[in-house]
């Protein structure tokens, strides 16, 4: 679900990205690299002061690499500028539905504002499923708000693998993790994904750390996607042993799920919610 905060967050992200790439362009060497068919093969050239200069791959390897990076960066800057333009246009015309006072809107449309006629006497929207009801944490306790606003560092391992975005903007690494994140979003639960947890002086990054609103307990949810890989399974066993030594118990404050043909069943997710997260 897109909201105003998500749009502004994306604008901020792309603005920072644009500045970073502009810095890279400013530091790049002069000239534009191009390739042409010469002496029966494709060879790299650079044009400087209207003069074509051949770049020997042996003697100019570093320069060729920098010029290729410059060309790639230029293409990225063009795409970033395009995305920024689209996001800013969206921001200008987007309305957050959950912030609208619908009764006041009706009064305005019917020119009833300031009159004695009470629209809310005849119209009850309490049973209508709104975006606020399903996707916004409007009843956070002080402890939950503090927990949610405190951020540890994200897992530094291959951040480019976080390519799947949940409805409320959480970036995860797999479609199964996306199913979990989407489910948590829809249930309105406060959670963190792939954030640092220090146990016994070592760094761990659970797939999900969830704040259970009913009792304030912290729940760890690990999704085990490659248990047929011996090296992966060995790491998982070690991690679960550490969890156990530090008070995380399966069925109490630890959830484990597994891939079943690459996806998670919604019935399973609902059962976990009823047993562990409600």
CSV table of C-alpha atoms in Angstrom, one decimal:
chain,number,residue,atom,x,y,z
A,1,UNK,CA,0.0,0.0,0.0
A,2,UNK,CA,1.4,3.3,-1.1
A,3,UNK,CA,1.0,6.3,1.3
A,4,UNK,CA,2.4,9.8,1.5
A,5,UNK,CA,5.2,8.7,3.8
A,6,UNK,CA,6.4,6.1,1.4
A,7,UNK,CA,6.4,8.5,-1.5
A,8,UNK,CA,8.4,11.1,0.5
A,9,UNK,CA,10.8,8.4,1.7
A,10,UNK,CA,11.4,7.3,-1.9
A,11,UNK,CA,12.0,10.9,-3.0
A,12,UNK,CA,14.5,11.3,-0.2
A,13,UNK,CA,16.2,8.0,-1.2
A,14,UNK,CA,16.5,8.9,-4.9
A,15,UNK,CA,17.7,12.5,-4.0
A,16,UNK,CA,20.5,11.0,-1.9
A,17,UNK,CA,21.3,8.5,-4.6
A,18,UNK,CA,21.4,11.3,-7.2
A,19,UNK,CA,23.9,13.3,-5.2
A,20,UNK,CA,26.1,10.2,-4.7
A,21,UNK,CA,26.1,9.5,-8.5
A,22,UNK,CA,26.7,13.1,-9.3
A,23,UNK,CA,29.8,13.0,-7.0
A,24,UNK,CA,31.0,10.0,-8.9
A,25,UNK,CA,30.6,11.7,-12.2
A,26,UNK,CA,32.5,14.8,-11.0
A,27,UNK,CA,35.4,12.6,-9.9
A,28,UNK,CA,35.5,10.6,-13.2
A,29,UNK,CA,38.2,11.3,-15.8
A,30,UNK,CA,37.5,13.5,-18.8
A,31,UNK,CA,36.3,12.1,-22.1
A,32,UNK,CA,33.8,9.5,-23.3
A,33,UNK,CA,34.7,6.0,-24.1
A,34,UNK,CA,33.3,4.3,-27.1
A,35,UNK,CA,34.1,1.1,-29.2
A,36,UNK,CA,34.5,0.7,-32.9
A,37,UNK,CA,35.5,-2.1,-35.2
A,38,UNK,CA,39.1,-1.6,-36.0
A,39,UNK,CA,41.8,-4.0,-37.2
A,40,UNK,CA,39.3,-6.9,-37.3
A,41,UNK,CA,38.1,-6.5,-33.8
A,42,UNK,CA,36.2,-4.1,-31.4
A,43,UNK,CA,38.6,-1.7,-29.7
A,44,UNK,CA,38.1,1.0,-27.1
A,45,UNK,CA,38.7,4.7,-28.0
A,46,UNK,CA,38.3,8.0,-26.2
A,47,UNK,CA,37.8,11.4,-27.8
A,48,UNK,CA,39.6,14.4,-26.3
A,49,UNK,CA,39.9,17.8,-27.9
A,50,UNK,CA,38.3,16.5,-31.1
A,51,UNK,CA,41.0,13.9,-31.3
A,52,UNK,CA,40.4,10.1,-31.3
A,53,UNK,CA,42.8,8.2,-29.0
A,54,UNK,CA,43.1,4.4,-28.9
A,55,UNK,CA,43.1,2.9,-25.4
A,56,UNK,CA,45.3,-0.2,-25.1
A,57,UNK,CA,43.6,-2.7,-22.8
A,58,UNK,CA,47.0,-3.6,-21.4
A,59,UNK,CA,48.3,-0.1,-20.7
A,60,UNK,CA,45.0,1.6,-20.0
A,61,UNK,CA,43.1,-1.0,-18.1
A,62,UNK,CA,42.4,1.3,-15.1
A,63,UNK,CA,41.3,4.2,-17.3
A,64,UNK,CA,39.0,2.0,-19.3
A,65,UNK,CA,37.4,0.7,-16.2
A,66,UNK,CA,36.8,4.3,-14.9
A,67,UNK,CA,35.4,5.4,-18.2
A,68,UNK,CA,33.1,2.5,-18.4
A,69,UNK,CA,32.0,3.2,-14.8
A,70,UNK,CA,31.4,6.8,-15.8
A,71,UNK,CA,29.2,5.7,-18.8
A,72,UNK,CA,27.2,3.4,-16.5
A,73,UNK,CA,26.9,6.2,-13.9
A,74,UNK,CA,25.6,8.6,-16.5
A,75,UNK,CA,22.9,6.1,-17.5
A,76,UNK,CA,22.0,5.7,-13.8
A,77,UNK,CA,21.8,9.4,-13.3
A,78,UNK,CA,19.3,9.8,-16.2
A,79,UNK,CA,17.1,7.0,-14.7
A,80,UNK,CA,17.3,8.5,-11.2
A,81,UNK,CA,16.3,11.9,-12.5
A,82,UNK,CA,13.3,10.3,-14.4
A,83,UNK,CA,12.2,8.5,-11.2
A,84,UNK,CA,12.5,11.6,-9.1
A,85,UNK,CA,10.4,13.5,-11.6
A,86,UNK,CA,7.7,10.8,-11.5
A,87,UNK,CA,7.8,10.6,-7.7
A,88,UNK,CA,7.5,14.4,-7.3
A,89,UNK,CA,4.6,14.4,-9.7
A,90,UNK,CA,2.9,11.6,-7.8
A,91,UNK,CA,3.5,13.5,-4.5
A,92,UNK,CA,1.8,16.6,-5.9
A,93,UNK,CA,-1.4,14.7,-6.8
A,94,UNK,CA,-1.5,11.9,-4.3
A,95,UNK,CA,-4.0,11.8,-1.4
A,96,UNK,CA,-3.6,9.7,1.7
A,97,UNK,CA,-7.1,8.0,1.9
A,98,UNK,CA,-6.7,7.1,5.5
A,99,UNK,CA,-6.3,10.8,6.4
A,100,UNK,CA,-9.5,11.9,4.9
A,101,UNK,CA,-12.4,12.9,7.2
A,102,UNK,CA,-15.2,11.4,5.0
A,103,UNK,CA,-18.1,12.9,7.0
A,104,UNK,CA,-16.6,16.4,6.6
A,105,UNK,CA,-16.1,15.8,2.9
A,106,UNK,CA,-19.8,14.9,2.5
A,107,UNK,CA,-20.8,18.0,4.4
A,108,UNK,CA,-18.6,20.1,2.2
A,109,UNK,CA,-20.0,18.5,-1.0
A,110,UNK,CA,-23.6,19.0,0.2
A,111,UNK,CA,-22.9,22.6,1.5
A,112,UNK,CA,-24.0,21.4,5.0
A,113,UNK,CA,-21.0,22.7,7.0
A,114,UNK,CA,-22.1,25.0,9.7
A,115,UNK,CA,-25.7,23.9,9.6
A,116,UNK,CA,-27.6,21.9,12.3
A,117,UNK,CA,-28.1,18.9,10.0
A,118,UNK,CA,-26.0,16.0,11.4
A,119,UNK,CA,-24.8,13.7,8.7
A,120,UNK,CA,-23.1,11.5,11.2
A,121,UNK,CA,-26.5,10.8,12.8
A,122,UNK,CA,-27.5,8.9,9.7
A,123,UNK,CA,-24.2,7.6,8.4
A,124,UNK,CA,-22.2,5.0,10.4
A,125,UNK,CA,-18.8,4.2,8.9
A,126,UNK,CA,-17.5,2.3,11.9
A,127,UNK,CA,-17.9,-1.0,10.1
A,128,UNK,CA,-16.2,0.1,6.9
A,129,UNK,CA,-12.8,-1.5,6.3
A,130,UNK,CA,-10.5,1.4,6.0
A,131,UNK,CA,-6.8,1.6,5.2
A,132,UNK,CA,-6.2,2.9,8.7
A,133,UNK,CA,-7.8,-0.1,10.2
A,134,UNK,CA,-5.7,-2.6,8.2
A,135,UNK,CA,-2.4,-1.0,7.7
A,136,UNK,CA,-1.6,1.7,10.2
A,137,UNK,CA,-0.4,1.2,13.7
A,138,UNK,CA,-2.6,3.8,15.4
A,139,UNK,CA,-2.8,2.2,18.8
A,140,UNK,CA,0.9,1.8,19.7
A,141,UNK,CA,1.9,1.8,23.3
A,142,UNK,CA,4.8,4.0,24.4
A,143,UNK,CA,7.1,1.0,24.8
A,144,UNK,CA,6.1,-0.2,21.3
A,145,UNK,CA,6.7,3.2,19.8
A,146,UNK,CA,10.1,3.4,21.4
A,147,UNK,CA,11.0,-0.1,20.2
A,148,UNK,CA,9.8,0.6,16.7
A,149,UNK,CA,11.7,3.9,16.4
A,150,UNK,CA,15.0,2.4,17.7
A,151,UNK,CA,17.0,1.0,14.7
A,152,UNK,CA,20.0,-1.2,14.7
A,153,UNK,CA,22.2,-1.6,11.6
A,154,UNK,CA,20.9,-3.7,8.7
A,155,UNK,CA,22.6,-6.9,7.7
A,156,UNK,CA,25.6,-5.8,5.6
A,157,UNK,CA,25.7,-9.1,3.7
A,158,UNK,CA,24.7,-8.6,0.0
A,159,UNK,CA,22.2,-5.7,0.5
A,160,UNK,CA,21.5,-5.8,-3.2
A,161,UNK,CA,19.6,-9.0,-2.6
A,162,UNK,CA,16.9,-7.1,-0.8
A,163,UNK,CA,14.8,-6.5,-3.9
A,164,UNK,CA,11.2,-7.4,-2.8
A,165,UNK,CA,9.1,-4.6,-1.2
A,166,UNK,CA,6.2,-5.2,1.2
A,167,UNK,CA,3.1,-3.1,1.0
A,168,UNK,CA,4.4,-0.8,3.8
A,169,UNK,CA,7.9,-0.6,2.3
A,170,UNK,CA,10.0,-3.3,4.0
A,171,UNK,CA,12.7,-4.6,1.7
A,172,UNK,CA,13.3,-8.4,1.9
A,173,UNK,CA,15.4,-10.9,0.0
A,174,UNK,CA,13.0,-13.6,-1.1
A,175,UNK,CA,9.4,-14.1,-2.2
A,176,UNK,CA,8.7,-16.2,0.9
A,177,UNK,CA,10.0,-13.4,3.2
A,178,UNK,CA,7.8,-11.0,1.2
A,179,UNK,CA,4.8,-13.2,2.0
A,180,UNK,CA,5.7,-12.9,5.7
A,181,UNK,CA,6.3,-9.2,5.6
A,182,UNK,CA,3.1,-8.6,3.7
A,183,UNK,CA,1.2,-10.7,6.2
A,184,UNK,CA,2.7,-8.7,9.1
A,185,UNK,CA,1.8,-5.4,7.4
A,186,UNK,CA,-1.8,-6.5,6.9
A,187,UNK,CA,-2.1,-7.6,10.5
A,188,UNK,CA,-0.7,-4.2,11.6
A,189,UNK,CA,2.2,-5.7,13.6
A,190,UNK,CA,5.3,-3.7,14.5
A,191,UNK,CA,8.4,-5.5,13.2
A,192,UNK,CA,12.0,-5.2,12.0
A,193,UNK,CA,13.6,-7.2,9.2
A,194,UNK,CA,17.3,-8.2,8.9
A,195,UNK,CA,18.3,-5.9,11.7
A,196,UNK,CA,21.2,-6.5,14.1
A,197,UNK,CA,20.8,-8.6,17.3
A,198,UNK,CA,23.8,-9.0,19.6
A,199,UNK,CA,23.9,-12.3,21.4
A,200,UNK,CA,26.9,-13.6,23.4
A,201,UNK,CA,29.0,-10.8,21.8
A,202,UNK,CA,28.3,-11.9,18.3
A,203,UNK,CA,26.2,-10.3,15.5
A,204,UNK,CA,23.0,-12.1,14.3
A,205,UNK,CA,20.4,-10.8,11.9
A,206,UNK,CA,17.0,-12.6,12.3
A,207,UNK,CA,14.7,-12.5,9.3
A,208,UNK,CA,12.1,-10.8,11.4
A,209,UNK,CA,11.9,-9.4,15.0
A,210,UNK,CA,8.3,-8.7,16.0
A,211,UNK,CA,6.8,-6.8,18.9
A,212,UNK,CA,3.9,-8.7,20.3
A,213,UNK,CA,1.4,-6.1,21.4
A,214,UNK,CA,-0.6,-8.2,23.8
A,215,UNK,CA,2.3,-8.7,26.3
A,216,UNK,CA,5.2,-6.6,24.9
A,217,UNK,CA,7.3,-9.8,24.2
A,218,UNK,CA,9.9,-9.8,21.4
A,219,UNK,CA,9.4,-12.6,18.9
A,220,UNK,CA,12.0,-13.8,16.5
A,221,UNK,CA,10.8,-15.3,13.2
A,222,UNK,CA,13.3,-17.2,11.0
A,223,UNK,CA,12.4,-18.5,7.6
A,224,UNK,CA,14.7,-21.4,6.6
A,225,UNK,CA,14.8,-21.5,2.8
A,226,UNK,CA,17.8,-23.7,2.0
A,227,UNK,CA,17.9,-26.6,4.5
A,228,UNK,CA,18.9,-29.0,1.8
A,229,UNK,CA,22.3,-27.1,1.6
A,230,UNK,CA,24.6,-28.7,4.3
A,231,UNK,CA,26.6,-25.5,4.9
A,232,UNK,CA,23.4,-23.4,5.3
A,233,UNK,CA,21.9,-26.0,7.6
A,234,UNK,CA,25.0,-26.1,9.8
A,235,UNK,CA,24.8,-22.3,10.2
A,236,UNK,CA,21.1,-22.5,11.0
A,237,UNK,CA,21.8,-25.2,13.7
A,238,UNK,CA,24.5,-23.0,15.3
A,239,UNK,CA,22.2,-19.9,15.3
A,240,UNK,CA,19.3,-21.9,16.8
A,241,UNK,CA,21.6,-23.2,19.5
A,242,UNK,CA,22.6,-19.6,20.4
A,243,UNK,CA,19.0,-18.5,20.4
A,244,UNK,CA,18.1,-21.3,22.8
A,245,UNK,CA,20.9,-20.4,25.2
A,246,UNK,CA,19.6,-16.9,25.2
A,247,UNK,CA,16.0,-17.7,26.1
A,248,UNK,CA,14.4,-18.0,22.6
A,249,UNK,CA,12.2,-21.1,22.6
A,250,UNK,CA,10.2,-22.6,19.7
A,251,UNK,CA,6.5,-22.1,20.3
A,252,UNK,CA,7.1,-19.3,22.9
A,253,UNK,CA,9.1,-16.5,21.4
A,254,UNK,CA,10.7,-18.2,18.3
A,255,UNK,CA,9.0,-19.0,15.0
A,256,UNK,CA,10.5,-21.2,12.3
A,257,UNK,CA,9.0,-21.6,8.9
A,258,UNK,CA,10.3,-23.5,5.8
A,259,UNK,CA,9.9,-23.2,2.1
A,260,UNK,CA,7.3,-25.5,0.6
A,261,UNK,CA,7.7,-25.5,-3.2
A,262,UNK,CA,9.0,-21.9,-2.9
A,263,UNK,CA,6.0,-20.4,-1.1
A,264,UNK,CA,4.2,-20.1,2.2
A,265,UNK,CA,0.6,-21.1,2.7
A,266,UNK,CA,-1.7,-18.3,4.0
A,267,UNK,CA,-3.4,-20.9,6.3
A,268,UNK,CA,-0.1,-21.5,7.9
A,269,UNK,CA,0.6,-17.8,8.4
A,270,UNK,CA,-2.9,-17.3,10.0
A,271,UNK,CA,-2.3,-20.3,12.3
A,272,UNK,CA,1.1,-18.8,13.4
A,273,UNK,CA,-0.6,-15.5,14.0
A,274,UNK,CA,-3.3,-17.0,16.2
A,275,UNK,CA,-0.8,-19.1,18.2
A,276,UNK,CA,2.2,-16.7,18.5
A,277,UNK,CA,1.5,-13.1,17.5
A,278,UNK,CA,-2.0,-12.2,18.7
